[in-house]
């Protein structure tokens, strides 16, 4: 029996584009879950950095290390926790302080980036998944026309209009994911930049 790959692929398209819509719905729920989780996490580590940096600078100039520890211990922000990590190694020298803060920031970057790869992937690929569903729907519409020529163009038009829904849903999934991904990436860069600034400030103070 001769193997006909075209017939096999057409058999797959007979499943229709409905399963693609269900897949996009599941991806949309996943994207929404990541966005909500990241919003909660970034809100928890939010910090008024301008006021914080001024206060840390003032206390460093006054050698009020205990005051800095007390201030930083009440905040979950990456900036304050970076300073605390450095101060824990103060007795071992400036080099140890700098290395401990650098290592801490590497670990925190992974926490900050958590879930963003999902948003980036969905933002890039959801439209193609929707387009795939549309192509399947169009193939199925023309197949229905071939099977029922008497139906005329109305058979094709109805099938194509249903198929285009998949592309629209794909865009609906992708657009919020892209917006959230870009916004969260900006937050990550800013938080890491702020933490690096605090690290440099602490190292400069103790590097006497």
mmCIF file of C-alpha atoms in Angstrom:
data_model
loop_
_atom_site.group_PDB
_atom_site.id
_atom_site.type_symbol
_atom_site.label_atom_id
_atom_site.label_comp_id
_atom_site.label_asym_id
_atom_site.label_seq_id
_atom_site.Cartn_x
_atom_site.Cartn_y
_atom_site.Cartn_z
ATOM 1 C CA UNK A 1 0.000 0.000 0.000
ATOM 2 C CA UNK A 2 1.453 3.326 -1.084
ATOM 3 C CA UNK A 3 2.032 5.894 1.634
ATOM 4 C CA UNK A 4 0.561 9.296 0.736
ATOM 5 C CA UNK A 5 1.833 11.989 3.082
ATOM 6 C CA UNK A 6 -0.637 14.572 1.742
ATOM 7 C CA UNK A 7 -3.592 12.374 2.670
ATOM 8 C CA UNK A 8 -2.133 11.788 6.127
ATOM 9 C CA UNK A 9 -1.728 15.526 6.713
ATOM 10 C CA UNK A 10 -5.242 16.184 5.426
ATOM 11 C CA UNK A 11 -6.494 13.630 7.928
ATOM 12 C CA UNK A 12 -4.897 15.699 10.687
ATOM 13 C CA UNK A 13 -6.644 18.843 9.468
ATOM 14 C CA UNK A 14 -9.957 17.018 9.752
ATOM 15 C CA UNK A 15 -9.643 17.524 13.497
ATOM 16 C CA UNK A 16 -10.415 21.172 12.863
ATOM 17 C CA UNK A 17 -9.055 24.290 14.540
ATOM 18 C CA UNK A 18 -11.077 24.003 17.732
ATOM 19 C CA UNK A 19 -8.263 22.232 19.575
ATOM 20 C CA UNK A 20 -5.950 25.144 18.692
ATOM 21 C CA UNK A 21 -8.392 27.521 20.361
ATOM 22 C CA UNK A 22 -8.394 25.386 23.509
ATOM 23 C CA UNK A 23 -4.600 25.383 23.453
ATOM 24 C CA UNK A 24 -4.530 29.169 23.135
ATOM 25 C CA UNK A 25 -7.007 29.453 25.987
ATOM 26 C CA UNK A 26 -4.723 27.350 28.193
ATOM 27 C CA UNK A 27 -1.730 29.477 27.194
ATOM 28 C CA UNK A 28 -3.714 32.618 27.976
ATOM 29 C CA UNK A 29 -4.451 31.359 31.489
ATOM 30 C CA UNK A 30 -0.774 30.497 31.939
ATOM 31 C CA UNK A 31 0.278 33.955 30.774
ATOM 32 C CA UNK A 32 -2.201 35.644 33.101
ATOM 33 C CA UNK A 33 -0.964 33.553 36.023
ATOM 34 C CA UNK A 34 2.656 34.542 35.376
ATOM 35 C CA UNK A 35 1.730 38.220 35.029
ATOM 36 C CA UNK A 36 -0.200 38.275 38.319
ATOM 37 C CA UNK A 37 2.564 36.394 40.159
ATOM 38 C CA UNK A 38 5.234 38.775 38.871
ATOM 39 C CA UNK A 39 3.165 41.851 39.746
ATOM 40 C CA UNK A 40 2.792 40.613 43.321
ATOM 41 C CA UNK A 41 6.490 39.776 43.588
ATOM 42 C CA UNK A 42 7.720 43.091 42.187
ATOM 43 C CA UNK A 43 5.289 44.991 44.415
ATOM 44 C CA UNK A 44 6.679 43.163 47.455
ATOM 45 C CA UNK A 45 10.270 44.230 46.692
ATOM 46 C CA UNK A 46 9.373 47.766 45.613
ATOM 47 C CA UNK A 47 11.491 50.555 47.069
ATOM 48 C CA UNK A 48 11.705 54.345 46.945
ATOM 49 C CA UNK A 49 15.268 54.184 45.715
ATOM 50 C CA UNK A 50 15.977 57.925 45.643
ATOM 51 C CA UNK A 51 15.071 58.357 49.317
ATOM 52 C CA UNK A 52 16.736 55.064 50.243
ATOM 53 C CA UNK A 53 20.048 55.886 48.557
ATOM 54 C CA UNK A 54 20.171 59.318 50.157
ATOM 55 C CA UNK A 55 19.529 57.845 53.600
ATOM 56 C CA UNK A 56 22.177 55.138 53.143
ATOM 57 C CA UNK A 57 24.710 57.708 51.944
ATOM 58 C CA UNK A 58 24.027 59.946 54.935
ATOM 59 C CA UNK A 59 24.402 57.110 57.417
ATOM 60 C CA UNK A 60 27.576 55.850 55.761
ATOM 61 C CA UNK A 61 29.112 59.295 56.084
ATOM 62 C CA UNK A 62 28.154 59.232 59.765
ATOM 63 C CA UNK A 63 29.496 55.646 60.129
ATOM 64 C CA UNK A 64 26.065 54.625 61.394
ATOM 65 C CA UNK A 65 26.382 50.995 60.293
ATOM 66 C CA UNK A 66 23.880 49.714 62.847
ATOM 67 C CA UNK A 67 21.368 52.256 61.581
ATOM 68 C CA UNK A 68 21.859 51.025 58.018
ATOM 69 C CA UNK A 69 21.388 47.427 59.128
ATOM 70 C CA UNK A 70 18.202 48.321 60.943
ATOM 71 C CA UNK A 71 16.860 50.230 57.959
ATOM 72 C CA UNK A 72 17.710 47.487 55.455
ATOM 73 C CA UNK A 73 16.421 44.626 57.602
ATOM 74 C CA UNK A 74 12.871 45.996 57.386
ATOM 75 C CA UNK A 75 12.838 45.919 53.569
ATOM 76 C CA UNK A 76 12.609 42.932 51.233
ATOM 77 C CA UNK A 77 14.004 44.917 48.305
ATOM 78 C CA UNK A 78 17.036 43.614 46.469
ATOM 79 C CA UNK A 79 18.860 46.907 47.081
ATOM 80 C CA UNK A 80 18.589 46.700 50.864
ATOM 81 C CA UNK A 81 19.314 42.968 50.972
ATOM 82 C CA UNK A 82 22.440 43.503 48.870
ATOM 83 C CA UNK A 83 23.747 45.980 51.428
ATOM 84 C CA UNK A 84 22.971 43.597 54.293
ATOM 85 C CA UNK A 85 24.843 40.797 52.554
ATOM 86 C CA UNK A 86 27.894 43.022 52.191
ATOM 87 C CA UNK A 87 27.800 44.193 55.796
ATOM 88 C CA UNK A 88 27.688 40.586 56.996
ATOM 89 C CA UNK A 89 31.186 40.120 55.531
ATOM 90 C CA UNK A 90 32.546 43.436 56.784
ATOM 91 C CA UNK A 91 35.059 41.828 59.170
ATOM 92 C CA UNK A 92 36.569 39.760 56.331
ATOM 93 C CA UNK A 93 37.563 42.774 54.273
ATOM 94 C CA UNK A 94 36.355 44.791 51.319
ATOM 95 C CA UNK A 95 37.110 42.023 48.823
ATOM 96 C CA UNK A 96 34.922 39.551 50.671
ATOM 97 C CA UNK A 97 32.150 42.135 50.934
ATOM 98 C CA UNK A 98 32.220 42.822 47.215
ATOM 99 C CA UNK A 99 32.282 39.142 46.260
ATOM 100 C CA UNK A 100 29.432 38.300 48.619
ATOM 101 C CA UNK A 101 27.260 41.064 47.166
ATOM 102 C CA UNK A 102 28.121 40.051 43.596
ATOM 103 C CA UNK A 103 27.202 36.423 44.305
ATOM 104 C CA UNK A 104 23.985 37.520 45.970
ATOM 105 C CA UNK A 105 23.003 39.564 42.925
ATOM 106 C CA UNK A 106 23.564 36.618 40.593
ATOM 107 C CA UNK A 107 21.104 34.585 42.619
ATOM 108 C CA UNK A 108 18.597 37.425 42.848
ATOM 109 C CA UNK A 109 18.689 37.962 39.085
ATOM 110 C CA UNK A 110 17.321 34.452 38.619
ATOM 111 C CA UNK A 111 14.463 35.290 40.971
ATOM 112 C CA UNK A 112 13.781 38.540 39.145
ATOM 113 C CA UNK A 113 13.752 36.774 35.753
ATOM 114 C CA UNK A 114 11.560 33.900 36.936
ATOM 115 C CA UNK A 115 8.653 33.335 34.558
ATOM 116 C CA UNK A 116 9.722 35.970 32.040
ATOM 117 C CA UNK A 117 10.868 33.349 29.549
ATOM 118 C CA UNK A 118 7.279 32.067 29.470
ATOM 119 C CA UNK A 119 5.935 35.517 28.634
ATOM 120 C CA UNK A 120 8.623 36.039 26.002
ATOM 121 C CA UNK A 121 7.898 32.676 24.391
ATOM 122 C CA UNK A 122 4.139 33.228 24.353
ATOM 123 C CA UNK A 123 4.537 36.737 22.991
ATOM 124 C CA UNK A 124 6.676 35.441 20.130
ATOM 125 C CA UNK A 125 4.827 32.230 19.272
ATOM 126 C CA UNK A 126 1.147 32.651 20.151
ATOM 127 C CA UNK A 127 0.400 34.467 16.847
ATOM 128 C CA UNK A 128 1.950 31.582 14.921
ATOM 129 C CA UNK A 129 -0.133 29.063 16.850
ATOM 130 C CA UNK A 130 -3.211 31.093 15.985
ATOM 131 C CA UNK A 131 -2.125 31.279 12.350
ATOM 132 C CA UNK A 132 -1.646 27.513 12.342
ATOM 133 C CA UNK A 133 -5.235 27.104 13.530
ATOM 134 C CA UNK A 134 -6.409 29.469 10.804
ATOM 135 C CA UNK A 135 -4.564 27.524 8.103
ATOM 136 C CA UNK A 136 -6.099 24.276 9.357
ATOM 137 C CA UNK A 137 -9.542 25.883 9.291
ATOM 138 C CA UNK A 138 -9.075 27.190 5.733
ATOM 139 C CA UNK A 139 -7.899 23.772 4.512
ATOM 140 C CA UNK A 140 -10.914 22.193 6.139
ATOM 141 C CA UNK A 141 -13.226 24.795 4.554
ATOM 142 C CA UNK A 142 -11.966 24.059 1.054
ATOM 143 C CA UNK A 143 -12.132 20.338 1.748
ATOM 144 C CA UNK A 144 -15.774 20.776 2.713
ATOM 145 C CA UNK A 145 -16.347 22.674 -0.542
ATOM 146 C CA UNK A 146 -14.768 19.843 -2.534
ATOM 147 C CA UNK A 147 -17.017 17.357 -0.775
ATOM 148 C CA UNK A 148 -20.120 19.538 -1.231
ATOM 149 C CA UNK A 149 -19.771 21.657 -4.403
ATOM 150 C CA UNK A 150 -23.464 22.523 -4.338
ATOM 151 C CA UNK A 151 -22.879 24.515 -1.154
ATOM 152 C CA UNK A 152 -21.124 27.217 -3.129
ATOM 153 C CA UNK A 153 -18.943 30.000 -1.699
ATOM 154 C CA UNK A 154 -21.030 30.213 1.462
ATOM 155 C CA UNK A 155 -19.501 26.928 2.643
ATOM 156 C CA UNK A 156 -15.977 28.323 2.262
ATOM 157 C CA UNK A 157 -16.779 31.746 3.711
ATOM 158 C CA UNK A 158 -18.322 30.271 6.852
ATOM 159 C CA UNK A 159 -15.312 28.023 7.407
ATOM 160 C CA UNK A 160 -12.798 30.814 6.793
ATOM 161 C CA UNK A 161 -14.560 33.223 9.155
ATOM 162 C CA UNK A 162 -14.412 30.600 11.900
ATOM 163 C CA UNK A 163 -10.759 29.858 11.106
ATOM 164 C CA UNK A 164 -9.734 33.503 11.406
ATOM 165 C CA UNK A 165 -10.868 33.465 15.028
ATOM 166 C CA UNK A 166 -7.758 31.425 15.841
ATOM 167 C CA UNK A 167 -5.475 34.191 14.552
ATOM 168 C CA UNK A 168 -7.399 36.793 16.522
ATOM 169 C CA UNK A 169 -7.168 34.730 19.713
ATOM 170 C CA UNK A 170 -3.450 34.186 19.112
ATOM 171 C CA UNK A 171 -2.935 37.940 18.974
ATOM 172 C CA UNK A 172 -5.041 38.405 22.100
ATOM 173 C CA UNK A 173 -2.717 36.031 23.923
ATOM 174 C CA UNK A 174 0.487 37.507 22.505
ATOM 175 C CA UNK A 175 -0.102 41.242 22.968
ATOM 176 C CA UNK A 176 -0.544 41.258 26.780
ATOM 177 C CA UNK A 177 2.369 38.829 27.125
ATOM 178 C CA UNK A 178 4.667 41.105 25.093
ATOM 179 C CA UNK A 179 3.596 44.226 27.001
ATOM 180 C CA UNK A 180 4.128 42.503 30.350
ATOM 181 C CA UNK A 181 7.456 41.008 29.259
ATOM 182 C CA UNK A 182 8.847 44.377 28.172
ATOM 183 C CA UNK A 183 7.609 46.089 31.321
ATOM 184 C CA UNK A 184 8.996 43.425 33.635
ATOM 185 C CA UNK A 185 12.336 43.420 31.822
ATOM 186 C CA UNK A 186 12.581 47.131 32.512
ATOM 187 C CA UNK A 187 11.861 46.530 36.205
ATOM 188 C CA UNK A 188 14.565 43.851 36.375
ATOM 189 C CA UNK A 189 17.167 46.081 34.747
ATOM 190 C CA UNK A 190 16.333 48.960 37.045
ATOM 191 C CA UNK A 191 16.435 46.832 40.210
ATOM 192 C CA UNK A 192 19.785 45.303 39.274
ATOM 193 C CA UNK A 193 21.205 48.702 38.362
ATOM 194 C CA UNK A 194 20.076 50.116 41.702
ATOM 195 C CA UNK A 195 21.580 47.177 43.582
ATOM 196 C CA UNK A 196 24.882 47.579 41.721
ATOM 197 C CA UNK A 197 24.909 51.249 42.692
ATOM 198 C CA UNK A 198 24.414 50.319 46.352
ATOM 199 C CA UNK A 199 27.180 47.746 46.120
ATOM 200 C CA UNK A 200 29.580 50.316 44.715
ATOM 201 C CA UNK A 201 28.613 52.797 47.422
ATOM 202 C CA UNK A 202 29.269 50.340 50.233
ATOM 203 C CA UNK A 203 32.550 49.130 48.731
ATOM 204 C CA UNK A 204 33.736 52.705 48.226
ATOM 205 C CA UNK A 205 32.999 53.561 51.857
ATOM 206 C CA UNK A 206 34.917 50.622 53.312
ATOM 207 C CA UNK A 207 37.735 50.733 50.781
ATOM 208 C CA UNK A 208 39.874 53.078 52.841
#
